[in-house]
Structures are given as C-alpha cells and as structure tokens.
Coordinates of C-alpha atoms and ligand atoms in Angstrom, one line a residue:
Chain H
X1 CA 61.2 67.6 142.5
X2 CA 61.9 71.3 142.3
X3 CA 62.8 72.5 138.8
X4 CA 64.9 75.6 139.2
X5 CA 65.2 78.8 137.3
X6 CA 61.6 79.0 136.2
X7 CA 59.7 82.0 135.3
X8 CA 56.5 82.1 137.3
X9 CA 53.9 84.8 136.4
X10 CA 50.9 85.5 138.6
X11 CA 48.0 87.6 137.4
X12 CA 46.3 89.4 140.3
X13 CA 47.6 91.0 143.4
X14 CA 45.0 89.7 145.9
X15 CA 45.6 87.2 148.7
X16 CA 45.5 84.3 146.2
X17 CA 48.2 85.8 144.0
X18 CA 50.3 86.8 146.9
X19 CA 50.1 83.5 148.7
X20 CA 51.0 81.7 145.5
X21 CA 54.0 84.0 145.0
X22 CA 55.2 83.8 148.6
X23 CA 54.8 80.0 148.7
X24 CA 56.7 79.6 145.4
X25 CA 59.4 81.9 146.7
X26 CA 59.8 79.9 149.9
X27 CA 60.3 76.7 148.0
X28 CA 62.3 78.0 145.1
X29 CA 64.8 80.7 145.8
X30 CA 66.0 81.0 142.2
X31 CA 62.7 81.3 140.2
X32 CA 61.8 84.6 138.6
X33 CA 58.5 85.4 140.2
X34 CA 56.3 88.2 138.8
X35 CA 52.9 89.5 139.9
X36 CA 51.1 91.6 137.3
X37 CA 47.9 93.4 138.5
X38 CA 45.8 96.2 137.4
X39 CA 45.6 97.1 141.1
X40 CA 47.6 100.2 142.0
X41 CA 48.2 99.3 145.6
X42 CA 50.3 96.7 147.5
X43 CA 48.4 93.8 149.0
X44 CA 45.4 94.6 151.2
X45 CA 42.5 92.7 152.6
X46 CA 39.0 93.5 151.2
X47 CA 37.6 92.1 154.4
X48 CA 38.8 95.1 156.4
X49 CA 37.2 97.6 153.9
X50 CA 34.0 97.9 156.0
X51 CA 36.2 98.9 158.9
X52 CA 38.0 101.4 156.8
X53 CA 34.7 102.7 155.6
X54 CA 33.4 103.1 159.2
X55 CA 36.6 105.0 160.0
X56 CA 37.8 102.3 162.5
X57 CA 41.1 101.9 160.7
X58 CA 43.0 104.4 158.5
X59 CA 45.3 103.9 155.6
X60 CA 48.3 103.3 157.8
X61 CA 47.0 99.9 158.8
X62 CA 45.0 99.1 155.7
X63 CA 47.8 97.5 153.8
X64 CA 49.3 94.1 154.5
X65 CA 52.4 94.8 152.5
X66 CA 54.5 97.7 151.4
X67 CA 56.2 98.0 148.1
X68 CA 59.5 97.2 149.9
X69 CA 58.1 93.8 151.0
X70 CA 57.9 92.7 147.4
X71 CA 61.6 93.6 146.9
X72 CA 62.6 91.9 150.1
X73 CA 60.7 88.7 149.0
X74 CA 62.4 89.1 145.6
X75 CA 59.0 89.2 143.8
X76 CA 58.6 91.6 140.9
X77 CA 55.3 93.5 141.2
X78 CA 54.1 95.2 138.0
X79 CA 51.4 97.5 139.3
X80 CA 48.6 99.0 137.4
X81 CA 48.9 96.7 134.4
X82 CA 45.9 94.8 133.0
X83 CA 46.7 91.6 131.2
X84 CA 44.8 91.7 128.0
X85 CA 45.7 88.4 126.4
X86 CA 47.7 85.2 126.8
X87 CA 49.5 83.5 124.1
X88 CA 49.2 79.9 125.3
X89 CA 51.4 78.4 122.6
X90 CA 54.2 80.9 122.9
X91 CA 53.6 80.9 126.7
X92 CA 53.5 84.7 126.9
X93 CA 51.2 87.1 128.7
X94 CA 50.4 90.4 127.0
X95 CA 49.8 93.7 128.6
X96 CA 50.0 97.3 127.5
X97 CA 52.1 96.5 124.3
X98 CA 54.4 94.3 126.4
X99 CA 54.9 90.6 126.4
X100 CA 56.4 88.5 129.1
X101 CA 57.3 84.9 128.8
X102 CA 56.3 82.4 131.5
X103 CA 57.0 78.8 132.3
X104 CA 54.1 78.6 134.8
X105 CA 51.2 81.0 134.9
X106 CA 48.8 81.5 137.8
X107 CA 45.4 83.1 137.3
X108 CA 44.4 84.8 140.5
X109 CA 42.1 87.4 139.0
X110 CA 39.5 87.4 141.8
X111 CA 36.0 88.6 141.4
X112 CA 34.0 91.7 140.8
X113 CA 30.7 93.0 142.1
X114 CA 27.6 92.4 140.1
X115 CA 26.2 95.6 138.6
X116 CA 22.4 95.2 138.4
X117 CA 21.2 95.8 134.9
X118 CA 18.8 98.5 135.8
X119 CA 18.3 102.1 134.7
X120 CA 20.6 104.6 136.4
X121 CA 23.1 102.0 137.6
X122 CA 26.1 104.2 136.5
X123 CA 24.9 107.5 138.0
X124 CA 27.3 109.3 140.3
X125 CA 26.4 108.2 143.8
X126 CA 26.1 104.5 142.8
X127 CA 29.0 102.5 144.4
X128 CA 30.2 99.0 144.9
X129 CA 32.2 97.7 147.9
X130 CA 35.2 95.8 146.7
X131 CA 38.3 98.0 146.4
X132 CA 40.1 100.8 148.3
X133 CA 39.1 103.1 145.5
X134 CA 35.4 102.2 146.1
X135 CA 35.7 103.2 149.7
X136 CA 37.6 106.4 149.1
X137 CA 34.9 107.2 146.5
X138 CA 32.1 106.8 149.1
X139 CA 34.0 108.7 151.8
X140 CA 34.6 111.7 149.4
X141 CA 31.0 111.6 148.1
X142 CA 29.3 112.4 151.4
X143 CA 25.5 112.4 151.7
X144 CA 23.1 111.6 154.5
X145 CA 21.0 108.6 153.3
X146 CA 22.3 105.4 151.9
X147 CA 20.5 102.5 150.3
X148 CA 22.3 99.1 150.2
X149 CA 21.0 96.6 147.7
X150 CA 21.7 93.0 148.7
X151 CA 22.2 91.5 152.2
X152 CA 25.0 89.1 151.9
X153 CA 28.0 89.5 154.2
X154 CA 29.3 92.5 152.2
X155 CA 25.9 94.3 152.2
X156 CA 25.4 93.8 155.9
X157 CA 28.9 94.9 156.9
X158 CA 28.5 97.9 154.6
X159 CA 25.3 98.8 156.3
X160 CA 26.8 98.6 159.7
X161 CA 29.8 100.7 158.6
X162 CA 27.6 103.4 157.0
X163 CA 25.4 103.5 160.1
X164 CA 28.6 104.0 162.2
X165 CA 29.5 106.9 159.8
X166 CA 26.2 108.5 160.6
X167 CA 24.1 107.7 157.6
X168 CA 20.5 106.9 157.6
X169 CA 20.6 103.3 156.2
X170 CA 18.2 101.2 154.2
X171 CA 18.9 97.6 153.3
X172 CA 17.0 96.0 150.5
X173 CA 16.8 92.3 149.9
X174 CA 14.9 90.5 147.1
X175 CA 14.5 87.3 149.0
X176 CA 12.4 86.7 152.1
X177 CA 15.3 87.1 154.5
X178 CA 18.6 88.7 155.0
X179 CA 21.9 86.8 154.6
X180 CA 20.0 84.1 152.8
X181 CA 23.1 82.1 152.0
X182 CA 24.2 81.8 155.6
X183 CA 21.1 81.8 157.9
X184 CA 17.7 80.2 157.9
X185 CA 14.5 82.2 158.4
X186 CA 14.3 82.3 162.3
X187 CA 18.0 83.1 162.6
X188 CA 17.9 85.7 159.9
X189 CA 14.9 87.3 161.6
X190 CA 17.0 87.8 164.8
X191 CA 19.8 89.4 162.8
X192 CA 17.2 91.7 161.2
X193 CA 16.1 92.7 164.7
X194 CA 19.7 93.5 165.7
X195 CA 20.0 95.8 162.7
X196 CA 16.6 97.4 163.3
X197 CA 17.4 98.0 166.9
X198 CA 20.2 100.3 165.6
X199 CA 17.7 102.0 163.3
X200 CA 18.7 100.4 160.0
X201 CA 15.6 100.0 157.9
X202 CA 15.5 96.4 156.6
X203 CA 13.2 95.7 153.6
X204 CA 12.9 92.1 152.6
X205 CA 11.0 90.6 149.7
X206 CA 11.5 93.8 147.7
X207 CA 12.9 94.3 144.2
X208 CA 14.9 97.3 143.2
X209 CA 13.7 98.3 139.8
X210 CA 15.5 101.5 138.9
X211 CA 17.6 104.4 140.1
X212 CA 16.5 107.9 139.4
X213 CA 18.4 111.2 139.2
X214 CA 19.7 113.5 136.6
X215 CA 23.4 114.0 137.2
X216 CA 23.5 112.2 140.5
X217 CA 21.5 109.7 142.5
X218 CA 18.2 111.1 143.8
X219 CA 16.2 108.0 144.7
X220 CA 15.7 104.3 144.4
X221 CA 12.5 102.9 142.9
X222 CA 11.5 99.5 144.2
X223 CA 8.3 97.4 143.4
X224 CA 6.9 98.8 146.7
X225 CA 8.1 102.3 147.2
X226 CA 10.4 105.2 146.3
X227 CA 13.3 105.9 148.7
X228 CA 15.1 109.3 148.4
X229 CA 18.8 108.8 149.0
X230 CA 22.2 110.2 148.2
X231 CA 24.3 107.0 148.0
X232 CA 23.5 103.6 146.6
X233 CA 25.7 100.6 147.3
X234 CA 25.3 97.6 144.9
X235 CA 26.1 94.5 147.0
X236 CA 23.9 92.0 145.2
X237 CA 26.7 89.4 144.7
X238 CA 30.1 88.9 143.1
X239 CA 31.1 87.3 139.9
X240 CA 34.5 85.7 139.1
X241 CA 36.8 87.6 136.8
X242 CA 37.0 85.1 134.0
X243 CA 36.9 87.1 130.8
X244 CA 40.6 86.7 130.2
X245 CA 40.6 83.0 131.0
X246 CA 37.6 82.5 128.7
X247 CA 39.2 84.3 125.9
X248 CA 42.2 82.0 125.8
X249 CA 40.2 78.8 126.1
X250 CA 40.5 78.0 129.8
X251 CA 37.5 76.0 130.9
X252 CA 34.8 77.7 133.0
X253 CA 32.5 75.6 135.2
X254 CA 28.7 76.1 135.3
X255 CA 29.0 78.2 138.4
X256 CA 30.9 80.8 136.4
X257 CA 34.3 80.1 138.1
X258 CA 37.4 78.6 136.4
X259 CA 37.5 74.8 136.5
X260 CA 40.5 73.4 138.3
X261 CA 41.6 70.0 139.5
X262 CA 43.0 69.3 143.0
X263 CA 46.4 70.7 142.0
X264 CA 44.7 73.9 141.0
X265 CA 45.6 73.2 137.3
X266 CA 43.3 74.4 134.6
X267 CA 42.6 72.5 131.4
X268 CA 45.6 74.3 129.7
X269 CA 49.0 72.9 130.6
X270 CA 51.2 75.1 132.9
X271 CA 48.3 77.4 133.7
X272 CA 47.0 77.3 137.3
X273 CA 44.1 79.2 138.9
X274 CA 43.2 80.0 142.5
X275 CA 41.1 82.3 144.7
X276 CA 37.8 84.0 144.0
X277 CA 38.1 83.3 140.2
X278 CA 37.8 79.5 140.6
X279 CA 35.0 77.2 141.6
X280 CA 35.7 74.8 144.3
X281 CA 34.2 71.5 145.6
X282 CA 31.8 71.5 148.5
X283 CA 32.8 69.0 151.1
X284 CA 29.3 68.1 152.0
X285 CA 27.6 67.6 148.7
X286 CA 30.6 67.1 146.5
X287 CA 29.1 69.6 144.1
X288 CA 31.0 72.7 142.8
X289 CA 30.3 76.1 144.0
X290 CA 31.8 79.6 144.3
X291 CA 33.3 80.1 147.8
X292 CA 34.5 83.7 147.6
X293 CA 36.3 83.7 150.9
X294 CA 39.6 84.8 152.2
X295 CA 40.6 81.5 153.7
X296 CA 39.9 79.6 150.5
X297 CA 41.9 82.1 148.4
X298 CA 44.9 82.0 150.8
X299 CA 44.9 78.1 150.8
X300 CA 44.4 77.7 147.1
X301 CA 47.1 80.2 146.4
X302 CA 49.5 78.1 148.5
X303 CA 48.6 75.0 146.5
X304 CA 49.0 76.7 143.1
X305 CA 52.3 78.3 144.2
X306 CA 53.7 75.0 145.4
X307 CA 52.7 73.1 142.3
X308 CA 54.3 75.7 140.1
X309 CA 57.6 75.0 141.6
X310 CA 57.2 71.3 141.0
X311 CA 56.5 70.5 144.6
X312 CA 53.2 68.6 144.3
X313 CA 50.5 69.5 146.8
X314 CA 46.8 68.7 146.7
X315 CA 43.9 71.0 147.7
X316 CA 41.3 69.5 150.0
X317 CA 37.8 70.9 150.0
X318 CA 37.2 73.4 152.7
X319 CA 34.0 74.2 154.6
X320 CA 32.7 77.7 153.9
X321 CA 32.1 79.8 157.0
X322 CA 31.5 83.4 157.6
X323 CA 31.5 85.5 160.7
X324 CA 31.2 89.1 161.6
X325 CA 30.1 91.5 164.3
X326 CA 27.0 93.6 164.0
X327 CA 27.5 96.4 166.5
X328 CA 27.9 94.4 169.8
X329 CA 26.7 91.1 168.6
X330 CA 28.8 88.4 166.9
X331 CA 27.2 86.2 164.3
X332 CA 28.7 83.2 162.5
X333 CA 27.6 80.4 160.1
X334 CA 29.3 77.3 158.8
X335 CA 28.4 74.7 156.3
X336 CA 24.9 74.1 154.9
X337 CA 22.0 76.4 155.8
X338 CA 18.8 74.3 155.6
X339 CA 15.5 75.6 154.7
X340 CA 12.9 75.0 157.4
X341 CA 10.5 73.3 154.9
X342 CA 13.2 70.9 153.6
X343 CA 12.4 67.6 155.1
X344 CA 15.8 66.1 154.4
X345 CA 17.3 68.2 157.2
X346 CA 16.7 68.2 160.9
X347 CA 17.4 71.3 163.0
X348 CA 18.6 71.4 166.6
X349 CA 17.8 74.8 168.0
X350 CA 18.9 76.3 171.3
X351 CA 18.5 79.6 172.8
X352 CA 19.7 81.5 175.9
X353 CA 19.6 85.0 177.1
X354 CA 22.5 86.2 175.0
X355 CA 22.8 83.6 172.3
X356 CA 20.9 81.4 169.8
X357 CA 22.2 78.6 167.7
X358 CA 20.9 76.2 165.1
X359 CA 22.7 73.0 164.2
X360 CA 21.7 71.4 160.8
X361 CA 21.7 67.6 160.5
X362 CA 21.3 65.5 157.4
X363 CA 20.9 61.8 157.8
X364 CA 21.8 62.5 161.4
X365 CA 25.2 63.9 160.5
X366 CA 26.1 67.5 161.2
X367 CA 26.3 69.5 158.0
X368 CA 26.1 73.1 159.3
X369 CA 25.7 75.4 162.2
X370 CA 24.6 79.0 162.7
X371 CA 25.2 81.1 165.8
X372 CA 24.2 84.5 167.1
X373 CA 25.8 86.0 170.3
X374 CA 28.2 83.4 171.4
X375 CA 30.2 82.1 168.5
X376 CA 33.4 80.8 170.2
X377 CA 32.5 77.2 169.5
X378 CA 31.6 77.4 165.8
X379 CA 35.1 76.1 164.8
X380 CA 34.3 72.8 166.4
X381 CA 31.8 72.1 163.8
X382 CA 34.3 72.2 161.0
X383 CA 35.9 69.1 162.4
X384 CA 32.6 67.3 162.8
X385 CA 31.3 68.2 159.4
X386 CA 34.6 67.1 157.8
X387 CA 34.6 63.8 159.6
X388 CA 30.9 63.3 159.0
X389 CA 30.3 62.5 162.7
X390 CA 26.8 61.1 163.5
X391 CA 24.9 62.9 166.1
X392 CA 24.3 59.7 168.1
X393 CA 28.1 59.4 168.6
X394 CA 27.9 62.0 171.3
X395 CA 24.7 61.2 173.0
X396 CA 25.8 60.4 176.5
X397 CA 24.1 57.0 176.6
X398 CA 25.6 55.5 173.5
X399 CA 28.9 57.2 174.2
X400 CA 32.0 55.0 174.4
X401 CA 34.1 56.8 176.9
X402 CA 37.3 55.6 175.5
X403 CA 36.5 57.0 172.1
X404 CA 36.1 60.6 173.1
X405 CA 38.2 63.4 171.9
X406 CA 38.1 66.9 173.3
X407 CA 36.2 68.3 170.4
X408 CA 33.4 65.8 170.9
X409 CA 33.4 66.3 174.7
X410 CA 32.9 70.0 174.2
X411 CA 30.2 69.4 171.7
X412 CA 28.2 67.2 174.0
X413 CA 27.7 70.2 176.1
X414 CA 26.6 72.4 173.2
X415 CA 23.8 70.3 171.8
Chain E
X1 CA 64.4 73.1 170.5
X2 CA 60.7 73.8 170.0
X3 CA 58.6 73.0 172.9
X4 CA 54.9 72.5 173.5
X5 CA 52.7 72.6 176.5
X6 CA 51.8 69.1 177.5
X7 CA 48.8 68.3 179.6
X8 CA 47.9 65.1 181.5
X9 CA 44.2 65.0 182.4
X10 CA 44.8 62.1 184.8
X11 CA 46.9 64.4 187.0
X12 CA 44.7 67.5 186.8
X13 CA 42.7 68.3 189.9
X14 CA 40.7 71.0 188.2
X15 CA 41.9 73.6 190.7
X16 CA 42.0 76.4 188.2
X17 CA 45.3 77.9 189.4
X18 CA 46.7 77.8 185.8
X19 CA 43.7 79.9 184.7
X20 CA 44.3 82.5 187.4
X21 CA 48.1 82.6 186.7
X22 CA 47.5 83.0 183.0
X23 CA 45.0 85.8 183.4
X24 CA 47.1 87.6 186.0
X25 CA 50.2 87.3 183.9
X26 CA 48.6 88.6 180.7
X27 CA 45.9 90.9 182.0
X28 CA 46.9 91.8 185.5
X29 CA 43.6 90.5 186.9
X30 CA 42.3 87.2 188.1
X31 CA 39.6 86.3 185.6
X32 CA 38.6 83.0 184.2
X33 CA 37.3 84.6 181.1
X34 CA 40.5 86.3 180.3
X35 CA 42.6 83.2 180.8
X36 CA 44.2 81.7 177.6
X37 CA 44.0 78.2 179.1
X38 CA 40.6 76.8 180.1
X39 CA 39.8 73.7 182.1
X40 CA 36.8 71.9 180.8
X41 CA 35.2 69.9 183.6
X42 CA 33.4 66.8 182.3
X43 CA 31.7 66.1 185.6
X44 CA 29.8 63.0 184.5
X45 CA 33.0 61.4 183.4
X46 CA 35.2 62.7 186.2
X47 CA 37.7 64.2 183.8
X48 CA 39.2 67.6 183.7
X49 CA 40.2 68.6 180.2
X50 CA 42.5 71.5 179.5
X51 CA 42.1 73.6 176.4
X52 CA 44.5 76.1 175.0
X53 CA 45.9 76.9 171.6
X54 CA 47.8 74.0 170.1
X55 CA 49.9 76.3 167.9
X56 CA 49.1 73.9 165.0
X57 CA 51.7 73.5 162.4
X58 CA 49.3 74.2 159.5
X59 CA 47.3 76.6 161.6
X60 CA 43.8 77.2 160.2
X61 CA 43.5 80.5 162.2
X62 CA 46.6 81.9 160.4
X63 CA 45.1 81.1 157.0
X64 CA 41.7 82.6 157.6
X65 CA 42.9 85.8 159.3
X66 CA 42.0 88.5 156.8
X67 CA 44.6 90.9 158.1
X68 CA 47.4 88.4 158.5
X69 CA 47.6 89.4 162.1
X70 CA 48.5 85.9 163.3
X71 CA 52.1 85.3 163.0
X72 CA 54.5 82.5 164.2
X73 CA 57.0 83.4 166.8
X74 CA 60.3 82.3 165.4
X75 CA 61.7 81.5 168.8
X76 CA 58.9 79.6 170.5
X77 CA 56.9 78.4 167.5
X78 CA 53.8 80.0 169.1
X79 CA 51.1 81.4 166.8
X80 CA 50.7 84.9 168.2
X81 CA 48.5 87.9 167.3
X82 CA 49.7 91.3 166.3
X83 CA 47.1 93.3 168.2
X84 CA 47.9 96.4 166.3
X85 CA 46.4 95.0 163.1
X86 CA 43.8 92.6 164.6
X87 CA 40.4 94.0 163.7
X88 CA 38.5 91.7 166.0
X89 CA 36.5 90.0 163.3
X90 CA 36.7 86.6 165.0
X91 CA 37.5 84.7 161.8
X92 CA 40.2 82.8 163.7
X93 CA 37.7 81.8 166.4
X94 CA 35.4 80.4 163.8
X95 CA 38.2 78.5 162.2
X96 CA 39.8 77.0 165.3
X97 CA 38.8 73.3 165.4
X98 CA 39.3 73.2 169.1
X99 CA 37.4 76.3 170.0
X100 CA 40.5 77.3 171.8
X101 CA 40.5 81.0 171.2
X102 CA 38.5 83.5 173.2
X103 CA 37.5 87.1 172.8
X104 CA 38.0 90.0 175.0
X105 CA 34.8 91.9 174.6
X106 CA 36.1 95.0 176.3
X107 CA 39.2 95.5 174.3
X108 CA 37.7 93.9 171.2
X109 CA 40.7 91.7 170.7
X110 CA 41.2 88.0 170.3
X111 CA 43.0 86.4 173.3
X112 CA 45.1 83.3 172.8
X113 CA 48.1 81.5 174.3
X114 CA 51.4 83.0 173.4
X115 CA 53.5 80.4 175.4
X116 CA 54.6 83.4 177.6
X117 CA 57.6 83.9 175.4
X118 CA 58.8 80.4 176.2
X119 CA 58.2 80.4 180.0
X120 CA 54.5 79.6 180.5
X121 CA 53.0 80.7 183.8
X122 CA 50.4 77.9 183.8
X123 CA 53.2 75.4 184.0
X124 CA 55.0 77.2 186.8
X125 CA 51.8 77.3 188.9
X126 CA 50.6 73.7 188.3
X127 CA 51.0 71.9 191.6
X128 CA 50.5 68.4 190.3
X129 CA 52.6 68.7 187.2
X130 CA 49.6 68.1 185.0
X131 CA 50.8 70.8 182.8
X132 CA 54.4 70.6 181.5
X133 CA 56.5 72.3 178.9
X134 CA 58.2 69.7 176.9
X135 CA 60.1 69.2 173.6
X136 CA 57.8 68.7 170.7
X137 CA 57.8 65.1 169.5
X138 CA 60.0 64.7 166.6
X139 CA 57.9 62.2 164.7
X140 CA 56.9 64.7 162.0
X141 CA 53.3 64.6 163.0
X142 CA 51.7 68.0 163.0
X143 CA 51.2 69.7 166.3
X144 CA 47.5 69.5 166.0
X145 CA 47.4 65.8 165.2
X146 CA 49.6 65.0 168.1
X147 CA 47.4 67.0 170.4
X148 CA 44.3 65.0 169.4
X149 CA 46.0 61.6 169.5
X150 CA 47.6 62.3 172.9
X151 CA 44.4 63.7 174.4
X152 CA 42.6 60.5 173.5
X153 CA 45.4 58.3 174.9
X154 CA 45.5 60.2 178.1
X155 CA 41.8 60.1 178.6
X156 CA 41.8 56.4 178.0
X157 CA 44.5 56.1 180.6
X158 CA 42.6 58.2 183.0
X159 CA 39.5 56.2 182.4
X160 CA 41.3 53.0 183.0
X161 CA 42.5 54.3 186.3
X162 CA 38.9 55.1 187.4
X163 CA 37.6 51.7 186.3
X164 CA 40.0 49.1 187.6
X165 CA 43.4 49.1 189.1
X166 CA 44.4 46.5 186.4
X167 CA 44.3 48.9 183.5
X168 CA 46.4 51.4 185.5
X169 CA 49.5 50.3 183.7
X170 CA 48.1 51.3 180.3
X171 CA 50.0 54.0 178.6
X172 CA 49.5 57.2 180.5
X173 CA 51.0 59.5 177.9
X174 CA 51.3 63.2 178.2
X175 CA 49.0 65.4 176.1
X176 CA 50.3 68.3 174.1
X177 CA 48.0 71.2 174.3
Ligands
FAD501 C1 33.7 94.1 151.6 C2 34.2 92.7 151.7 C3 34.3 92.0 152.8 C4 34.7 90.7 152.9 N1 34.7 90.0 154.1 C5 35.2 88.8 154.2 C6 35.2 88.0 155.4 O1 34.9 88.6 156.4 N2 35.7 86.8 155.4 C7 36.1 86.2 154.2 O2 36.6 85.0 154.3 N3 36.1 86.8 153.1 C8 35.6 88.1 153.0 N4 35.6 88.7 151.8 C9 36.1 88.0 150.6 C10 37.6 88.0 150.4 O3 38.1 89.3 150.5 C11 38.0 87.4 149.1 O4 37.6 86.1 149.0 C12 39.5 87.5 148.8 O5 40.1 88.7 149.0 C13 39.8 87.0 147.4 O6 41.1 87.2 147.0 P1 41.6 86.9 145.5 O7 43.1 87.1 145.6 O8 41.1 85.7 145.0 O9 40.9 88.1 144.7 P2 41.1 89.7 144.6 O10 41.4 90.2 145.9 O11 39.8 90.1 144.0 O12 42.3 90.0 143.7 C14 42.2 89.8 142.3 C15 43.2 90.8 141.7 O13 43.4 90.5 140.3 C16 43.4 91.7 139.6 N5 43.0 91.4 138.2 C17 41.9 90.9 137.7 N6 41.9 90.7 136.4 C18 43.1 91.2 136.0 C19 43.8 91.3 134.7 N7 43.2 90.9 133.6 N8 45.0 91.8 134.7 C20 45.7 92.2 135.8 N9 45.1 92.1 137.0 C21 43.9 91.6 137.1 C22 42.5 92.6 140.3 O14 42.7 93.9 140.1 C23 42.8 92.2 141.8 O15 43.9 93.0 142.3 C24 35.2 90.0 151.7 C25 35.1 90.7 150.5 C26 34.7 92.1 150.5 C27 34.7 92.8 149.2

C-alpha cells in the first residue's frame, strides 16, 4: 500500500541517496522528497574519478545530473549542508541551525577514505581519492613523483591514472600481493607485471611508517627505504560514514557498517540506510561484510526508496565483483578469492596467450572467479555462484542434455 | 507493443548470416567480433545457440553502470548505451549473466544489441526463420526469466528431434533472446 503525502528525507547525494529518491518519486508522485548533503555538486560517479584524473574525461561529462534534473524530478536538493543531529523522537533532522521534519529518513552517507595514523599525514601534497575536490586538488598541485599507499581497486586505478598524467609512480602495499581482496598470489603477480611493464614501481610487503616534509611532502619513509616524492595518495581502504548514525543510536555491525534488515531498515523505526554506509550479507558465506560498490549502492537505494513509500521490497544478497582496465589489459574478479594454501578450496586455472583465469571451488561448487585479459564471460559466474551449481553438473559425461541452459553450455567451454 | 527477438535453435543452421548482417549494419564491416548477436556452436550436441542481449526487465548491467550510460529505449524497450558517457569500464560485461555483451577494443566501447530501432537486421537476414521479432509474452515474467525458460524448452525440443522421431511433437517453443 502506498501512503501518500509523506515527507521523505535522504541524507547523502551519492548513488544510494539518488536511487532512493528517484525510486520513491517513481512510486509516489505526491511525497515531499528532500536530499540533504554536504556535497556541493549534483550527482556524479566516484568510479569515473580515475578517468577524470587521467584527463580522459572533463567536467562536462563528469556529472550524472544537473541541478535542473532535481527540479524536474521534483526532488529538493539541499546542497552543502551537513546533517549534525537527528531527533528520533520528534522525527527531525538538524543541520546548520535548521530543523526539518521527516516521516521516513534514509541514511545514505557513504564512506570516507582511511587516513593512516602516521606522522605527516596532513601535509600539503597528501591526498585521498574519493571526491571531485580531491581530484581537482591533485590536478592543481602538480609534481613529478607520486606514491600511492594501498593497492585496492582505488589505488590501482589511481596509479594508472597518474602514470597516464606523466608522473613517476610508486605503489606500496603492506601485504604480500597487490589487490589482495580480489586476486590470489599467482594472478596478482601477473597484474603486478602489467603495471611494471608500464614502469610503475610496485613494492609489496612494505609498510609506510611516516611522511616527511616541512610545509609540503618531501618523502615517504617505509620500513625498507625512503622515497622522495611530491604527491602521496592514501588509498589504504574506506570506512563507512557512521558517526551521525552512531550518535543517534542506530546499530552498527562489527564490520563498522550500519546494520540493516532485508528491507534496508535500521533498528530505529522509520530510519532506513543504504549504500556504502551499510554492511551487507555475503551470498556465499552468509556472513556480513562491507561491499563498497556502485551496484550494491544503486540496488540498496532502490529498495530503501521503495520501502519508504510503503511499497515493500526485499534486498537479496549480491555477489561482489570488480573489474577495470590497466592500460590495455582488462581484469575482473567475482566472489571469493581463495588463498592457495587454504585446503578448503580447489582452484581451476587456465591460461592462454592473451588471458589467464582462475575459478575457485568450495565443496565442488563455484564460489569465485578471477580473469585477466579476456573478461567477457565473468558475468556467467554470478549465476553459477548464486545457484550454487556443482562443477560436476557441467562435465560432459555426467551432463543431462535436456537440463542444459545457455549459461551452463558456455561454461562447459570455459573450464 | 513491446517486442523481443525470439530464437529457435532447432531451426538454426549456424550459417552466421545474422552475425554478418548485424556487424555490417552497425559497424559497416563484416566482422564476427563486432556483431551484437553471436551463434554459439555446441558441436558435440549438434546445437547452435544464439546469444544476444535479452534486454532484461530488471537489467543488472543498468544497475552496475557507474556512469548510468545504459538507458532503456522508451519505444523498443531495448537497453541501449549512450556512447558519449560510456567510459569503457566493462562493469556491465562483468554483470551480464549471459555474457552477452562484447567489447570493441579499438573504439574502447561496449557493443550490445539495440534491436536496430525496432527493425532488427538479424531477423531480416535469417533464411530459416530461426530468429524472429515477436511480441513479448504478457505473462508478467521478466524478460530474462522467459529467455532462460524458453531456451531450455527449445533445446529440449531440438534434442528430442535428434533422438527419436517420436518426441518430435514435444513443445518446440520459440526462444526469446
Ligand atoms: C576512485 C573510486 C573508484 C571506484 N570504482 C568503482 C568501480 O569501478 N566499481 C564499483 O562498483 N564501485 C567503485 N567505487 C565505489 C563506488 O563509487 C561507491 O560504492 C558508490 O559511489 C557509493 O555510493 P553511496 O551513495 O553509498 O556513497 P557516496 O557516494 O559516498 O555518497 C555519500 C554522500 O553522503 C554525504 N554525507 C555523508 N555524511 C553526511 C552528513 N552527515 N550530512 C550530509 N551529507 C552527508 C557525502 O558528502 C556524500 O555526498 C569506486 C570508488 C572510488 C572512490
């Protein structure tokens, strides 16, 4: 049932907040929908920021919405306002001496980069990679040598972008391999080689201890060496923005993200949460984790937005996947990345001239896949992982022809 | 009326004319790799399986696209790419459960079926009517679901035909691709 004439307030102008607002608007033409965000821009995608940094796109194509689009969708957008408190009994959000009443509230506050607690971490020349302001800051700062701390997706894409901008680039990773969340050691080694071929210096198993410089960055000091540089990018992970939620008694999970049920409801009635600020369930292990990905945020926003209007919709666990292009080579990873020495997994590896792939099995069911070179088929794995298909189900011999579906048929040729 | 491309593997000879027509129409050259439709030849089973975008109702590619470059054509219901804002990140390829999207490495853009603005070339060139453009089934099933179900039904039918003449009568349904 749709309850009309509601006041829906959404905190955060990222994809989660916008998809919540747009979904609510599509269902309920009457509701008063307001997005409040400390952002000073209309909606844009952080995923394209590395391309913006590299200069491949400019600020004419950076934004996904213009201010007029909010008007057209009849969504109020209060820009540049940080919500400082929520009165959950009066149902009121508080910002800059203002208060605004809500009937339904959506927390879509996203995440922020982790600032390593080391000496010199606030010196001019130290940047993060999350917002348009960050990128403009790097572009205006200039310099010749850049050190990137952390080799997740953001760090790697940042390294490629800075290389394309003409910087000499160092990538430093504490663990024994790059992209440790998404690739196992042999695959990560190949990715490292792709980067090294383009003259990016990749240092693994190395700890950044401090940053030196007087009034701007001069060098990075690790446990193994000193690297002189102009720019440092901290890309050692993201943390959900939950201070506000925590302050008003919204329950936070052990992962650090807001706890929500399948309707994206928090423990406080009429408050929903979605996007990078929540933790979500892992389809394979049924454990909770942070999946700070665009697709998750978009989908969760839709669910929260729909439920706000009274139209019940459930969120189903998604399978995390990442993909990107490193110069000319595409890479992609989906599901679980097994460690080589973990006996509970079995790996099927294959390699050709221009590709390599690893499929991860647990109890003979597919739980993950990693690909370098040819990545077209990685999507097939999402169906297989979701449906917990056993590997024997597509061995030709034990294959019941009448049971085949096109996805399985294609897979038979991949494994 | 919204229409979908429907494919019947039991009629497909695997001639590849659809692929050529598709590539010629979109890219002005005959290239299998630039075709939006692909025929998967399962030699050991004697089946030719077509593969193209199903234009899913709840399309995963649209959701993952970080630039919202994939939009739905209000006329044809096709999911199409706005090439001006596609950054070539391949997230949609990764998300497509059919692996139905390909990549044009030269122009760095995703290539996918656009239903030729409602007049698909592959259909026009198919000699055996294995590919047809038909009204979407009005049973409320999502496009993707009906694709999978119909694929299986058609394969079963094709299989039956190969095995014995007796099963030939079994429901040779069309497949929506
Ligand atoms: C460089 C980079 C590359 C990426 N690449 C990919 C990729 O290839 N694929 C992928 O799937 N994902 C990628 N991601 C992740 C993806 O961008 C995020 O998952 C997604 O944007 C999250 O959206 P969100 O709406 O939850 O949060 P956000 O976009 O972080 O939005 C949160 C908003 O809330 C506002 N806010 C927070 N607190 C308050 C407050 N108290 N008051 C008012 N406003 C507040 C913030 O200012 C912000 O505008 C990338 C991220 C980065 C940084």
